[in-house]
Coordinates of C-alpha atoms in Angstrom, one line a residue:
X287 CA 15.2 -13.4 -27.0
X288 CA 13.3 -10.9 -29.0
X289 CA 10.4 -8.8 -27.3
X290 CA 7.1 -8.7 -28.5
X291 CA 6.3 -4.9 -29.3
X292 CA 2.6 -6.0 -29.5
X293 CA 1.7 -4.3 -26.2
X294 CA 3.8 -1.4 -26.1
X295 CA 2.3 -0.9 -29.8
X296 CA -1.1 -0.7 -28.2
X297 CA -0.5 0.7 -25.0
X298 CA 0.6 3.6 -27.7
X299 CA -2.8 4.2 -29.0
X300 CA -4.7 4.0 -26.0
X301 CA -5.9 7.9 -24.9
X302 CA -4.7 9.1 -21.6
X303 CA -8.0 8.9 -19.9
X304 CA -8.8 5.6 -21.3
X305 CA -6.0 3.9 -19.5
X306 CA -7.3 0.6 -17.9
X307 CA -7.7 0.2 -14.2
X308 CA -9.3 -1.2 -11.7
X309 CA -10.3 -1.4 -8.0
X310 CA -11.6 -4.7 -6.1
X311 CA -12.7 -5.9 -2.2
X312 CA -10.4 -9.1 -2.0
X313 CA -10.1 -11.1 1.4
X314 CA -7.2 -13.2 2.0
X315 CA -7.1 -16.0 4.8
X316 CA -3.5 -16.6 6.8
X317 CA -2.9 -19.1 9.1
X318 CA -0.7 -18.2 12.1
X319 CA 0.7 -21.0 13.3
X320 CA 2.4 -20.9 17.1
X321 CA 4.2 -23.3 18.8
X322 CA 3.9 -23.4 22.6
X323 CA 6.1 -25.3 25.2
X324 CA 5.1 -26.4 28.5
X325 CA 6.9 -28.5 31.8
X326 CA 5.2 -31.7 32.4
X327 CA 6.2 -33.3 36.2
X328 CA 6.2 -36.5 36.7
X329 CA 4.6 -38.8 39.2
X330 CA 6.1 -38.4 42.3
X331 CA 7.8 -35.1 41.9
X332 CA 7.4 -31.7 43.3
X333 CA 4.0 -30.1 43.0
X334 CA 5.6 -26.7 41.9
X335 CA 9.2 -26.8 40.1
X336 CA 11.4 -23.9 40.6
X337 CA 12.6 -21.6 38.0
X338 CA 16.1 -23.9 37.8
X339 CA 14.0 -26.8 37.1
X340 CA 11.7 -25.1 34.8
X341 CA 14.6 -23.9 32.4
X342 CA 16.6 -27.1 33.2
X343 CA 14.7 -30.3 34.2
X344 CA 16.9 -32.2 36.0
X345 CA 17.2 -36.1 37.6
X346 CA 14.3 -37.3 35.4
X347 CA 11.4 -35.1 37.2
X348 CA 10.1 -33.6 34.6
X349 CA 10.0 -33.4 30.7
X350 CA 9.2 -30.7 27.8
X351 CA 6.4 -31.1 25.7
X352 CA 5.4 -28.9 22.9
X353 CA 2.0 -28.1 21.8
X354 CA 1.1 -26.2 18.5
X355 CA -2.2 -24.2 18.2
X356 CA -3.2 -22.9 14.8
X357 CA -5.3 -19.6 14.3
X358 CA -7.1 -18.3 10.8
X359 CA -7.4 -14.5 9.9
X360 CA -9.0 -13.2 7.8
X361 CA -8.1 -9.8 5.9
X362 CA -9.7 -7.8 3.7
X363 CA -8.1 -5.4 1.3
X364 CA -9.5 -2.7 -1.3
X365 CA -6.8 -2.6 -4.0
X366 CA -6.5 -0.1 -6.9
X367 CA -4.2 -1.1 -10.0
X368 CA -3.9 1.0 -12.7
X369 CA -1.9 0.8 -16.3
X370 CA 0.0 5.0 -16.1
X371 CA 0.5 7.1 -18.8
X372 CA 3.1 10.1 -19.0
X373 CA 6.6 9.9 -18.7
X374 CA 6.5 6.3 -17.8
X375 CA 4.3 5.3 -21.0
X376 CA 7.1 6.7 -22.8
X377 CA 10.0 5.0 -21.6
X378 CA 8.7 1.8 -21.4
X379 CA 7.6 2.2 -25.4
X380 CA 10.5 3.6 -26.6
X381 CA 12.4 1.2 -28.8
X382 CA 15.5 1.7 -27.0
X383 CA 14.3 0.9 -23.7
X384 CA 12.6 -2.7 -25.1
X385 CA 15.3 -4.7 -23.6
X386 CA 14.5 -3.6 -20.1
X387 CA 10.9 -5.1 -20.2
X388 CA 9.5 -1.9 -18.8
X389 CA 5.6 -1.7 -17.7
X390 CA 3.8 1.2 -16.4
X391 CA 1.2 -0.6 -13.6
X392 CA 1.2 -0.5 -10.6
X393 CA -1.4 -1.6 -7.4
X394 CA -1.9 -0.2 -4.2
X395 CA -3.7 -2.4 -1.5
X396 CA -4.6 -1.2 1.5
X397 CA -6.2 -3.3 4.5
X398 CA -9.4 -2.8 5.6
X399 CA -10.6 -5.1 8.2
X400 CA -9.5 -8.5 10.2
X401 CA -11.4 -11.0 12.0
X402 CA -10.5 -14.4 13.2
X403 CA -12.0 -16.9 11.5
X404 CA -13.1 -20.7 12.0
X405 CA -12.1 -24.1 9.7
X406 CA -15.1 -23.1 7.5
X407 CA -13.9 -20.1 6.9
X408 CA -16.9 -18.4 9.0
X409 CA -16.0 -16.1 11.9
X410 CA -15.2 -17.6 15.1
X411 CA -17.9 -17.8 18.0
X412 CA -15.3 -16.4 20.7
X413 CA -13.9 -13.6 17.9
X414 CA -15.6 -10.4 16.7
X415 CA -14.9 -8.9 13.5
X416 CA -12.5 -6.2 14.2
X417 CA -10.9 -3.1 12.3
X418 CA -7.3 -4.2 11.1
X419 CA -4.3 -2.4 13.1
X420 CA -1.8 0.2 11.1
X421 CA -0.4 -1.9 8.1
X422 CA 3.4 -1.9 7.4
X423 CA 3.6 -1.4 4.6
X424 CA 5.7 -3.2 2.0
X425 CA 7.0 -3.0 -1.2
X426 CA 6.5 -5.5 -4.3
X427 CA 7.6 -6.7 -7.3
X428 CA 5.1 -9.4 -8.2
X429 CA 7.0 -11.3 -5.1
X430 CA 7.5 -9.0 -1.3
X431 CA 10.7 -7.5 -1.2
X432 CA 12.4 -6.5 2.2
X433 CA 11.6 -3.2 1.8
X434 CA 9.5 -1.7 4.6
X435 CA 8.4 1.7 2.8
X436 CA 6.6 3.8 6.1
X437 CA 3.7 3.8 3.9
X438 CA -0.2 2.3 5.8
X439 CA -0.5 0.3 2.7
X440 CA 1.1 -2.3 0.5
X441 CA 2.4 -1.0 -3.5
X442 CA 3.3 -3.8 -6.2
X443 CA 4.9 -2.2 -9.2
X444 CA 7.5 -3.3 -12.0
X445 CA 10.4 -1.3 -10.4
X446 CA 14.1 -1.8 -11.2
X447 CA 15.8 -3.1 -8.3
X448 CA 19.8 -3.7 -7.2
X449 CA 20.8 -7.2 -8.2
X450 CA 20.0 -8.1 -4.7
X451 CA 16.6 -7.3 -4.3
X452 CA 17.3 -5.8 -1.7
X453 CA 16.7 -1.9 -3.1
X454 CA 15.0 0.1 -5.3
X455 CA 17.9 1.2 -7.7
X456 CA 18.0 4.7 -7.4
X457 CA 21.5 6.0 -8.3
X458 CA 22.7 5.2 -4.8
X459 CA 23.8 1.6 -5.6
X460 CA 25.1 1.4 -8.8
X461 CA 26.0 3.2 -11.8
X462 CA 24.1 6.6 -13.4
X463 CA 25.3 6.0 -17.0
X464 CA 23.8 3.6 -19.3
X465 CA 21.0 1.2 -18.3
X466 CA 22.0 2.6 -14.6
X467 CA 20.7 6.4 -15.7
X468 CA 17.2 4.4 -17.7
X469 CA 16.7 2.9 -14.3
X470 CA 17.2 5.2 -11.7
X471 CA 14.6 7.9 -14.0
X472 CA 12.2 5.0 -14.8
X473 CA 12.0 4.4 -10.8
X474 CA 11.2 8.1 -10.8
X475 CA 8.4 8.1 -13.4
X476 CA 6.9 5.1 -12.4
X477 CA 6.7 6.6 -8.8
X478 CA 4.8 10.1 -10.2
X479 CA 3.2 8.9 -13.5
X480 CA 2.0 5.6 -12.0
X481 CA 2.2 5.0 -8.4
X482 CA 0.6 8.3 -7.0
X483 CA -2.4 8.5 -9.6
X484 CA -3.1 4.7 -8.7
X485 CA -2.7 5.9 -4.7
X486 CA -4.9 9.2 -5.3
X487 CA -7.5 7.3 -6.8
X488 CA -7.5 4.2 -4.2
X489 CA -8.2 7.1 -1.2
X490 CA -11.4 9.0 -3.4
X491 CA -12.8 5.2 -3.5
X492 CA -11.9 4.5 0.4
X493 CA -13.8 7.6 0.8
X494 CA -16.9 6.7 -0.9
X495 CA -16.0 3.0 1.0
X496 CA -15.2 4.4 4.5
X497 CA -16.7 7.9 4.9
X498 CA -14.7 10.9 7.0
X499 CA -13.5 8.1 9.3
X500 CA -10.4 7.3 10.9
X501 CA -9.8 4.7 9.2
X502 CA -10.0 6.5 6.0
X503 CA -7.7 9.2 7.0
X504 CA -5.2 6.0 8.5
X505 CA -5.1 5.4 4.7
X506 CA -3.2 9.0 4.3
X507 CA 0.6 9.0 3.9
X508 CA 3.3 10.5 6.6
X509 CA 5.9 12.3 5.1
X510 CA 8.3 11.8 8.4
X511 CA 7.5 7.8 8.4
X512 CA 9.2 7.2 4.5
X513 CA 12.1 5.8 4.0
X514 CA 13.7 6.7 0.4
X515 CA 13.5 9.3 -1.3
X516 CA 11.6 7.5 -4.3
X517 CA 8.5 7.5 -2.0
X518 CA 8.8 11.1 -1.1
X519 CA 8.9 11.9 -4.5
X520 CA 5.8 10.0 -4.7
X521 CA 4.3 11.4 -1.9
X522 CA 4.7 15.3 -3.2
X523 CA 2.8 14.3 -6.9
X524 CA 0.1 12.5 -4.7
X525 CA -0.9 15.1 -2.5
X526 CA -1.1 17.7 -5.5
X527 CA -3.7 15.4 -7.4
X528 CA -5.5 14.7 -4.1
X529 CA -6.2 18.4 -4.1
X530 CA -8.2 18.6 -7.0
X531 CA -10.1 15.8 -6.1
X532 CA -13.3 16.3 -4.1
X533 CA -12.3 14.1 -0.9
X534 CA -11.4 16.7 1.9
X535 CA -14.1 18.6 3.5
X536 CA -15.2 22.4 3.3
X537 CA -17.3 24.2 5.7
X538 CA -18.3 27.7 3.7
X539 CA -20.0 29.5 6.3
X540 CA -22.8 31.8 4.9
X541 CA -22.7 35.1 3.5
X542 CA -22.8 37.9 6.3
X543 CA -25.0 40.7 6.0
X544 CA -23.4 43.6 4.6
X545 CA -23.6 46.7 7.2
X546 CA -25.0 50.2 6.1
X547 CA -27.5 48.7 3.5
X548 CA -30.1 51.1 2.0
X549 CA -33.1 50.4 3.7
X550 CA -35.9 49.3 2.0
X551 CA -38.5 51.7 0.4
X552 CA -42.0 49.6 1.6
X553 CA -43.7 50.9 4.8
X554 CA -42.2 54.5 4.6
X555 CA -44.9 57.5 4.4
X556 CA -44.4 59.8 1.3
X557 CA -45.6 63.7 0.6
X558 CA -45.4 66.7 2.5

C-alpha cells in the first residue's frame, strides 16, 4: 500500500521552534480487583481449626469460600508530547525511509498523585489523597511493552522493536545492514532528537507544577537504575539541555568588600 507523503511534506516546512507539542493534567481511574479466601466451620466442629485443617479441610468440617473486594484509584499524570525535529525529522521524511512509517513524537507521563476513590468517583471517606509511590516506569508503543526502562516515569514513542515486542531493536537482535542499520540509528535519534527534549521540557513544567520539592526531583532520571543503552543515550542529551534551562537553583552570595580600598575623601581636615 502506498504512503501518504502528505505529513512528512508538512512536517518539512514546519520551523524548528514551531514544532507542535503539548503538556496536559489527565487522571486515570483503575480498579484493583482482589480475591480473598477464607475457612468457614461448620456446625458442630471445632471452635479453632489447626493449620492441617486450614490448608486441608477434612471429614466435611469445614469449607472454602471466596470473597472478592474491589478498590478504585485514582492517578493523576502530567504528560508532555512533543512532534522532534533534527536527525529524527530527517529520517522519518526521507523518501527512502517511507516504507518504515517513521514518526518523530514522542510522550512522557509522569505520575503525580493517587488517592482511593469511591463508586462516584469522589475520594473515599476512610482514604486521604496521597502522593503516588516511585513509578516503574515503562516503555510504549501506542500499547505497554514488557520493557521496564528504570526510568520514574512512563515514555510512549514510535520505536522500532524485535519482531517480538519484546525489545527495542538496537543492533543487538538482529541485523545492522539494511532496514536493520535505519532502525537501530532511528532508535537512536528518536531517543536524542525526540525523547530527551519532550523529557527536559516535562521537568521545567513539573517545576513550575511542583516547586523545589521531592517530588519534583523524584521526576529526575538515575543513570545506575537504566537498563539499555538506548536510554542512557537519552539520558546524556537530557541532562545537557536541562542545563541551559532555568530549573536548578543558584545561591550567588554577595560581592565581598574589597580590602585596602582608598578611603574616602569627606570628613578629612585640609591645609597646613
Amino acid at each position: 500500500m502506498p504512503v501518504c507523503r502528505c505529513f512528512y511534506d508538512a512536517l518539512l516546512k514546519v520551523a524548528p521552534k514551531s514544532l507542535p507539542g503539548s503538556v496536559v493534567d489527565a487522571s486515570f481511574k483503575v480498579h484493583h480487583t482482589e480475591r480473598l479466601q477464607a475457612l468457614r466451620l461448620k456446625a458442630g466442629s471445632a471452635s479453632a481449626p489447626s493449620a492441617d485443617v486450614a490448608l486441608a479441610p477434612q471429614h466435611g468440617s469445614s469449607s472454602l469460600t471466596t470473597a472478592t473486594t474491589t478498590t478504585t484509584k485514582r492517578y493523576q499524570y502530567v504528560i508532555a508530547s512533543f512532534l522532534g525535529g533534527g536527525k529524527a525529522r530527517e529520517m522519518a521524511c526521507a523518501p527512502e525511509n517511507f516504507h518504515l512509517r517513521l514518526v518523530p513524537r514522542a510522550a512522557v507521563a509522569y505520575c503525580v498523585g493517587a488517592s482511593v476513590v469511591g463508586d462516584d468517583g469522589a475520594p473515599a471517606s476512610n482514604s486521604n489523597a496521597s502522593t503516588a509511590g516511585p513509578t516503574v516506569g515503562k516503555a510504549f508503543v501506542v500499547l505497554p511493552l514488557p520493557l521496564i526502562t528504570g526510568l520514574p516515569c512512563h515514555v510512549n514513542a514510535h520505536f522500532e522493536l524485535t519482531s517480538n515486542r519484546r525489545n527495542l531493536w538496537n543492533g543487538l537482535h538482529g541485523e545492522l545492514a539494511g532496514d536493520g542499520a535505519v532502525r537501530c540509528a532511528w532508535n537512536d535519534a528518536l531517543m536524542v532528537d525526540v525523547v530527551a527534549p519532550t523529557y527536559a521540557w516535562l521537568i521545567l513544567q513539573l517545576k513550575k507544577r511542583l516547586g523545589w520539592s521531592e517530588q519534583f526531583v523524584g521526576s529526575w532520571p538515575c543513570r545506575q537504575l537504566l537498563t539499555d543503552p538506548c536510554w542512557q543515550l537519552m539520558l546524556d542529551n537530557l541532562y545537557n539541555r536541562l542545563g541551559a534551562m532555568p530549573i536548578l537553583r543558584t545561591v550567588i552570595p554577595p560581592p565581598k568588600k574589597q580590602r585596602g580600598s582608598a578611603p574616602s575623601d569627606a570628613g578629612e581636615g585640609g591645609g597646613a
